[in-house]
Amino acid sequence: MTSDPSIVEEFIVEAQEHLENIEDDFLELGQQKESPDPALIDKIFRAAHSIKGGAGFLQFKNIGSLAHIMETLLSSLRSGTISVTDEIIEALLAGVDKLGAMLANADSSNDMDISAEHGTLDAILKGVGGKDTADVPVTTGEGLQTGFEITEFSLNNIPKNHDFLYILKYDLVELAKVRGKSPIGLIRELLSTGEIVDARIESAADDLSDGVPKGPLHYEVLYSSLIGPETIELAVGLPSDKVVVIDKSKLAPKPREVAAPVVEEMEDEFQLPITPEMIEQFVAESDEIVETVEQSLMEVFENPDKVQEGIAESFRLIHSFKGNCGLLGYKGLERVSHTMETVLDFFKTGVVPRREADRNILMKGVDTLREGVSELSKSGKLEPHDYSELIEELGSLLPSHKAAATARPARREDTDKSDTPKKTVERRDLRVDLEKLDVLINLVGELVIAESMTTRHPELEGMHLEGFDRSVHNLRRIIADLQDVAMAVRMIPLSRTFRKMIRLVHDLANKAGKQIKLELVGEDTEVDKTVIEQINDPLVHIIRNSVDHGVEPPEERIAAGKAGQGNVTIEAKHEGGEVLIIVRDDGRGLSREKILKKAVENGLIQGDGANLPDDEVFKMIFEPGFSTAETITDVSGRGVGMDVVRRNLEKLKGRVDVQSNFGQGSNVVLRIPLTLAIIEGMLIRVGDSRYTLPLLSIRESFRPEPEQVTITMDGLEVVRVRDEMIPVVRLHELYKIRPDAVDLQEGILVIVDSGRKQVCIFADEILGQHQTVIKALPTYLGSARGLSGCTILGNGEVSLIMDVSSLIAMAENSNLQGGQYVDGE
């Protein structure tokens, strides 16, 4: 291979970035002399460790030597054998300055004098006995010595959760030719899965600063990891004959003059303290990581076009999960996630998992991580668990180690020789307490009300203030933008909730012996955070019923002339002032006869119910304990789930509709009003009362002619509008108030709709359009008929906000009797 100066450039750029951070970190550490932050010391140590490793590759001897002694001193700080002092900080900062100077002139760095900086650091170490080493030769299984000298410092640098120690033997020339990987890239990869305890390089060339030579370039690494021998070859990309397993039990260093118990106490004192806040943050992040990994892995098996994308996303997230576990000392979960990471790393090379057994094993790993996070969430701690069987199962997804190492294809990222610079994506999100967002929304709402009360103040009526009007226009524009941003902060796409159902449908179908395809439509539809929390359980119960009761087994479907594979669809969309979530299946549908029979048995209806419309019959499935299932399974059949659906929807002031054709399938429609929003509304007047109609629900307004009005035999008024008969709702009769107009021709009718259904709202007058801040009704009012909330008008009066879907439901199921509106439900 020809020389490649870009390797040197890559090392210098990366090392300089480390130095920039180290300098600030040292200054911060100098302010923490009484109680230094172990995480900060660890961060600095790793940066120095990385610089030392790269310098060793390229034979920048002075850079490597100075970084090494700085690393040794930092190791003593990390273990607690040395306390942070001003003298140490100054010596380390001087070392940083010298490293910066050498990196700026890397070609001549080996000729620079580092004796002053090196001597100062060496004197500090000797002053605390830090130069004592335990010269214990490491012995391989064949009884051969490797030549690595293990010091007490190097043993202390091995993380406590790294149970395994290896010697890795690379030929850097071969590595570059076969896999296109640079030495710096190898270091970065090794540090992502373990610790480089020590390393040495052998080459016929005296200077490697011009690149990798043509001949062999042997690089041996003393490497610690929590990856076991069963998968280490694949993790580090070596055949088994290039990996030597070290017995750590033979690596006890010589006793130091300082008693061991004292050292142990100091190590415990400087361990990273785990606070409840850290656990809470870990649980919150891990919940999201595990869910996303599950969805991404399910996508790998369901969608061939998303295989590489899904594996790469899962690998990245599992790597983050593993790192978080290591930081907090959750050793068992760290080993499981590390093994999963190794498996996914292999799949990234293009060997795609397609077997159902592959999926089941990966899902078992995901479930184990989820159970661990759940245990932490409930008790704040993890009990010891034996994960060896699971790790062995995950390891079975890997090919034989020797074949994997010799036939392993080059990674996509390693073989990409494009000169196009890769775009990096920087995370710019921030976790915010939901209560703070609630306060923000409330304040924005109050701002809207205050603006309205100021600009529409009665004392301004009739005044022409040109400058004031311009200022008001600008203020309204700013408030409108602020509203949009504030509302968008709380809005979350339904994709995450919907994608949880992929795994649910897969597991339920397997358990029931059915073939079911799940389709997700409108998963980018955004809803309020509170809605997301309330609809998860209803969706789960509806899906369970669709899979268990709705979709038939393959043989039954084929006998009925259907395809053997059933279909379940989850769809979301906005319609008027509502969010609609529809669960649709092409199964056997609901049996009207079975439902009526069960309803009679339970005393829910009088008579045989023959005259009841289908939608009323189907709604009975939401009654507590109602079930037509002939057998109870561990999936459904106890009549509990659908009651949960109704109760959760009631909390959101929503409703649920059921449509079904026997033998063809069913639709369950969740209708959720926008109960937490700032919306455009139309203000109407009935007597002295003011009501607000959501603008998106209004179709038109008109004053009817006498011939358009018809009164049914039940006494219900309907109005003919373009050959449609639309019922009339008189708000003054519903809420028992005195109107100005009683005849329909004297007032005005406003047609509102929800879905495909419409009603005419009868009012005295339309007052005009205005922005409406929806505020919840006081809890002591209970569930008010036809209302979704209230708002405060510019003059300080309260206006009730109409719930259009509820009004329509009342109009369909009620009669006007004796001048009163009587709810028939």
Tab-separated table of N, CA, C and O in Angstrom, residues 192-193 226-227 282 285-297 310-326 330 332-345 347-348 361-370 373 390 394:
chain	number	residue	atom	x	y	z
A	192	SER	N	-14.881	1.884	21.091
A	192	SER	CA	-16.343	1.868	21.207
A	192	SER	C	-16.850	0.578	21.834
A	192	SER	O	-18.001	0.503	22.276
A	193	THR	N	-15.983	-0.449	21.883
A	193	THR	CA	-16.430	-1.728	22.434
A	193	THR	C	-15.570	-2.225	23.590
A	193	THR	O	-15.804	-3.313	24.100
A	226	LEU	N	-16.182	-6.227	28.010
A	226	LEU	CA	-17.172	-7.082	28.655
A	226	LEU	C	-17.726	-8.117	27.682
A	226	LEU	O	-18.572	-8.930	28.030
A	227	ILE	N	-17.231	-8.087	26.432
A	227	ILE	CA	-17.627	-9.101	25.448
A	227	ILE	C	-16.893	-10.397	25.755
A	227	ILE	O	-15.669	-10.411	25.916
A	282	PHE	N	-32.237	8.000	33.123
A	282	PHE	CA	-31.888	6.767	32.409
A	282	PHE	C	-33.143	6.026	31.981
A	282	PHE	O	-33.252	5.552	30.835
A	285	GLU	N	-34.944	7.911	29.058
A	285	GLU	CA	-34.243	7.747	27.786
A	285	GLU	C	-34.315	6.307	27.295
A	285	GLU	O	-34.501	6.054	26.101
A	286	SER	N	-34.180	5.363	28.219
A	286	SER	CA	-34.140	3.957	27.828
A	286	SER	C	-35.498	3.468	27.344
A	286	SER	O	-35.570	2.628	26.443
A	287	ASP	N	-36.572	3.958	27.946
A	287	ASP	CA	-37.909	3.607	27.457
A	287	ASP	C	-38.027	3.938	25.976
A	287	ASP	O	-38.497	3.123	25.168
A	288	GLU	N	-37.599	5.137	25.638
A	288	GLU	CA	-37.683	5.581	24.247
A	288	GLU	C	-36.760	4.770	23.352
A	288	GLU	O	-37.130	4.375	22.241
A	289	ILE	N	-35.552	4.489	23.844
A	289	ILE	CA	-34.590	3.717	23.044
A	289	ILE	C	-35.122	2.322	22.756
A	289	ILE	O	-35.102	1.850	21.611
A	290	VAL	N	-35.617	1.629	23.799
A	290	VAL	CA	-36.081	0.248	23.629
A	290	VAL	C	-37.275	0.196	22.676
A	290	VAL	O	-37.351	-0.684	21.801
A	291	GLU	N	-38.202	1.132	22.810
A	291	GLU	CA	-39.356	1.142	21.915
A	291	GLU	C	-38.928	1.360	20.470
A	291	GLU	O	-39.418	0.691	19.557
A	292	THR	N	-38.006	2.301	20.250
A	292	THR	CA	-37.558	2.586	18.889
A	292	THR	C	-36.788	1.410	18.308
A	292	THR	O	-36.937	1.086	17.123
A	293	VAL	N	-35.972	0.755	19.132
A	293	VAL	CA	-35.250	-0.429	18.658
A	293	VAL	C	-36.238	-1.520	18.246
A	293	VAL	O	-36.081	-2.156	17.196
A	294	GLU	N	-37.241	-1.750	19.062
A	294	GLU	CA	-38.241	-2.768	18.738
A	294	GLU	C	-38.917	-2.462	17.416
A	294	GLU	O	-39.060	-3.338	16.553
A	295	GLN	N	-39.321	-1.203	17.234
A	295	GLN	CA	-39.990	-0.831	15.997
A	295	GLN	C	-39.062	-0.949	14.798
A	295	GLN	O	-39.474	-1.425	13.726
A	296	SER	N	-37.810	-0.543	14.956
A	296	SER	CA	-36.851	-0.613	13.852
A	296	SER	C	-36.569	-2.057	13.459
A	296	SER	O	-36.488	-2.377	12.267
A	297	LEU	N	-36.422	-2.946	14.457
A	297	LEU	CA	-36.151	-4.351	14.151
A	297	LEU	C	-37.366	-5.026	13.514
A	297	LEU	O	-37.216	-5.867	12.626
A	310	GLY	N	-33.017	0.103	9.189
A	310	GLY	CA	-33.498	-0.376	10.483
A	310	GLY	C	-32.389	-0.960	11.339
A	310	GLY	O	-32.335	-0.724	12.551
A	311	ILE	N	-31.483	-1.727	10.711
A	311	ILE	CA	-30.372	-2.326	11.458
A	311	ILE	C	-29.421	-1.239	11.953
A	311	ILE	O	-28.961	-1.266	13.101
A	312	ALA	N	-29.115	-0.263	11.091
A	312	ALA	CA	-28.211	0.816	11.491
A	312	ALA	C	-28.797	1.627	12.650
A	312	ALA	O	-28.086	1.981	13.596
A	313	GLU	N	-30.092	1.921	12.578
A	313	GLU	CA	-30.739	2.679	13.650
A	313	GLU	C	-30.726	1.892	14.959
A	313	GLU	O	-30.429	2.430	16.026
A	314	SER	N	-31.030	0.589	14.878
A	314	SER	CA	-31.037	-0.247	16.077
A	314	SER	C	-29.643	-0.346	16.683
A	314	SER	O	-29.473	-0.280	17.904
A	315	PHE	N	-28.639	-0.497	15.821
A	315	PHE	CA	-27.252	-0.595	16.304
A	315	PHE	C	-26.853	0.670	17.053
A	315	PHE	O	-26.275	0.620	18.136
A	316	ARG	N	-27.185	1.828	16.481
A	316	ARG	CA	-26.823	3.098	17.103
A	316	ARG	C	-27.480	3.252	18.475
A	316	ARG	O	-26.842	3.659	19.449
A	317	LEU	N	-28.753	2.900	18.561
A	317	LEU	CA	-29.484	3.071	19.813
A	317	LEU	C	-29.015	2.078	20.882
A	317	LEU	O	-28.885	2.433	22.057
A	318	ILE	N	-28.787	0.827	20.474
A	318	ILE	CA	-28.301	-0.171	21.433
A	318	ILE	C	-26.916	0.220	21.952
A	318	ILE	O	-26.585	0.021	23.126
A	319	HIS	N	-26.107	0.809	21.077
A	319	HIS	CA	-24.779	1.282	21.511
A	319	HIS	C	-24.933	2.351	22.589
A	319	HIS	O	-24.207	2.347	23.601
A	320	SER	N	-25.884	3.275	22.403
A	320	SER	CA	-26.129	4.312	23.414
A	320	SER	C	-26.641	3.700	24.711
A	320	SER	O	-26.225	4.090	25.808
A	321	PHE	N	-27.550	2.732	24.587
A	321	PHE	CA	-28.099	2.065	25.771
A	321	PHE	C	-26.985	1.382	26.549
A	321	PHE	O	-26.909	1.486	27.779
A	322	LYS	N	-26.100	0.706	25.836
A	322	LYS	CA	-24.982	0.015	26.484
A	322	LYS	C	-24.098	0.996	27.232
A	322	LYS	O	-23.689	0.751	28.372
A	323	GLY	N	-23.803	2.135	26.595
A	323	GLY	CA	-22.969	3.135	27.244
A	323	GLY	C	-23.590	3.676	28.515
A	323	GLY	O	-22.910	3.863	29.526
A	324	ASN	N	-24.908	3.916	28.479
A	324	ASN	CA	-25.599	4.412	29.669
A	324	ASN	C	-25.567	3.380	30.796
A	324	ASN	O	-25.401	3.724	31.971
A	325	CYS	N	-25.746	2.105	30.429
A	325	CYS	CA	-25.687	1.039	31.442
A	325	CYS	C	-24.305	0.970	32.078
A	325	CYS	O	-24.165	0.786	33.290
A	326	GLY	N	-23.265	1.111	31.252
A	326	GLY	CA	-21.903	1.070	31.784
A	326	GLY	C	-21.628	2.213	32.736
A	326	GLY	O	-20.980	2.040	33.772
A	330	TYR	N	-24.901	-0.948	35.507
A	330	TYR	CA	-25.884	-2.014	35.320
A	330	TYR	C	-25.253	-3.091	34.433
A	330	TYR	O	-25.465	-3.137	33.218
A	332	GLY	N	-25.404	-6.424	34.070
A	332	GLY	CA	-26.150	-7.443	33.338
A	332	GLY	C	-26.757	-6.892	32.066
A	332	GLY	O	-26.612	-7.481	30.980
A	333	LEU	N	-27.438	-5.755	32.165
A	333	LEU	CA	-28.037	-5.142	30.978
A	333	LEU	C	-26.965	-4.707	29.995
A	333	LEU	O	-27.170	-4.750	28.781
A	334	GLU	N	-25.811	-4.305	30.526
A	334	GLU	CA	-24.724	-3.893	29.639
A	334	GLU	C	-24.228	-5.074	28.805
A	334	GLU	O	-23.979	-4.947	27.600
A	335	ARG	N	-24.122	-6.247	29.422
A	335	ARG	CA	-23.663	-7.425	28.676
A	335	ARG	C	-24.672	-7.839	27.620
A	335	ARG	O	-24.314	-8.179	26.490
A	336	VAL	N	-25.963	-7.796	27.974
A	336	VAL	CA	-27.001	-8.161	26.999
A	336	VAL	C	-26.969	-7.195	25.821
A	336	VAL	O	-26.965	-7.603	24.654
A	337	SER	N	-26.948	-5.898	26.124
A	337	SER	CA	-26.969	-4.912	25.043
A	337	SER	C	-25.688	-4.970	24.210
A	337	SER	O	-25.715	-4.750	23.005
A	338	HIS	N	-24.565	-5.289	24.868
A	338	HIS	CA	-23.314	-5.394	24.120
A	338	HIS	C	-23.359	-6.579	23.157
A	338	HIS	O	-22.876	-6.497	22.023
A	339	THR	N	-23.929	-7.682	23.601
A	339	THR	CA	-24.052	-8.842	22.711
A	339	THR	C	-24.999	-8.536	21.554
A	339	THR	O	-24.725	-8.901	20.399
A	340	MET	N	-26.113	-7.855	21.843
A	340	MET	CA	-27.028	-7.447	20.772
A	340	MET	C	-26.319	-6.518	19.791
A	340	MET	O	-26.499	-6.618	18.571
A	341	GLU	N	-25.492	-5.627	20.324
A	341	GLU	CA	-24.744	-4.702	19.474
A	341	GLU	C	-23.810	-5.477	18.542
A	341	GLU	O	-23.683	-5.154	17.352
A	342	THR	N	-23.170	-6.495	19.075
A	342	THR	CA	-22.267	-7.308	18.260
A	342	THR	C	-23.025	-8.021	17.151
A	342	THR	O	-22.579	-8.074	15.996
A	343	VAL	N	-24.187	-8.569	17.481
A	343	VAL	CA	-25.013	-9.248	16.477
A	343	VAL	C	-25.444	-8.266	15.391
A	343	VAL	O	-25.355	-8.554	14.189
A	344	LEU	N	-25.909	-7.089	15.802
A	344	LEU	CA	-26.363	-6.093	14.828
A	344	LEU	C	-25.208	-5.586	13.984
A	344	LEU	O	-25.380	-5.272	12.800
A	345	ASP	N	-24.022	-5.525	14.588
A	345	ASP	CA	-22.846	-5.106	13.840
A	345	ASP	C	-22.561	-6.084	12.711
A	345	ASP	O	-22.181	-5.692	11.603
A	347	PHE	N	-24.871	-7.990	11.256
A	347	PHE	CA	-25.943	-7.827	10.273
A	347	PHE	C	-25.728	-6.583	9.410
A	347	PHE	O	-26.198	-6.520	8.278
A	348	LYS	N	-25.028	-5.577	9.957
A	348	LYS	CA	-24.761	-4.363	9.185
A	348	LYS	C	-23.912	-4.642	7.957
A	348	LYS	O	-23.930	-3.874	6.994
A	361	ILE	N	-35.490	-14.239	18.651
A	361	ILE	CA	-34.361	-14.088	19.565
A	361	ILE	C	-34.051	-12.614	19.801
A	361	ILE	O	-33.805	-12.182	20.932
A	362	LEU	N	-34.065	-11.816	18.738
A	362	LEU	CA	-33.822	-10.387	18.890
A	362	LEU	C	-34.895	-9.743	19.756
A	362	LEU	O	-34.609	-8.894	20.605
A	363	MET	N	-36.143	-10.156	19.565
A	363	MET	CA	-37.230	-9.599	20.371
A	363	MET	C	-37.109	-10.022	21.842
A	363	MET	O	-37.475	-9.292	22.746
A	364	LYS	N	-36.553	-11.222	22.057
A	364	LYS	CA	-36.329	-11.665	23.431
A	364	LYS	C	-35.296	-10.756	24.105
A	364	LYS	O	-35.425	-10.405	25.284
A	365	GLY	N	-34.284	-10.363	23.350
A	365	GLY	CA	-33.306	-9.425	23.881
A	365	GLY	C	-33.924	-8.069	24.188
A	365	GLY	O	-33.665	-7.473	25.234
A	366	VAL	N	-34.774	-7.581	23.271
A	366	VAL	CA	-35.458	-6.300	23.490
A	366	VAL	C	-36.341	-6.380	24.732
A	366	VAL	O	-36.366	-5.462	25.569
A	367	ASP	N	-37.072	-7.479	24.882
A	367	ASP	CA	-37.949	-7.641	26.051
A	367	ASP	C	-37.148	-7.660	27.349
A	367	ASP	O	-37.590	-7.127	28.376
A	368	THR	N	-35.981	-8.267	27.310
A	368	THR	CA	-35.138	-8.317	28.510
A	368	THR	C	-34.684	-6.921	28.911
A	368	THR	O	-34.695	-6.569	30.091
A	369	LEU	N	-34.279	-6.126	27.921
A	369	LEU	CA	-33.895	-4.753	28.224
A	369	LEU	C	-35.083	-3.966	28.774
A	369	LEU	O	-34.947	-3.196	29.732
A	370	ARG	N	-36.254	-4.170	28.189
A	370	ARG	CA	-37.456	-3.457	28.649
A	370	ARG	C	-37.804	-3.855	30.089
A	370	ARG	O	-38.169	-3.010	30.906
A	373	VAL	N	-35.464	-2.089	32.477
A	373	VAL	CA	-35.817	-0.678	32.634
A	373	VAL	C	-37.075	-0.537	33.485
A	373	VAL	O	-37.174	0.347	34.344
A	390	LEU	N	-29.650	-16.194	27.564
A	390	LEU	CA	-30.029	-15.245	26.515
A	390	LEU	C	-28.822	-14.843	25.680
A	390	LEU	O	-28.897	-14.782	24.443
A	394	LEU	N	-28.403	-15.219	21.693
A	394	LEU	CA	-28.034	-14.133	20.781
A	394	LEU	C	-26.765	-14.483	20.015
A	394	LEU	O	-26.645	-14.196	18.820
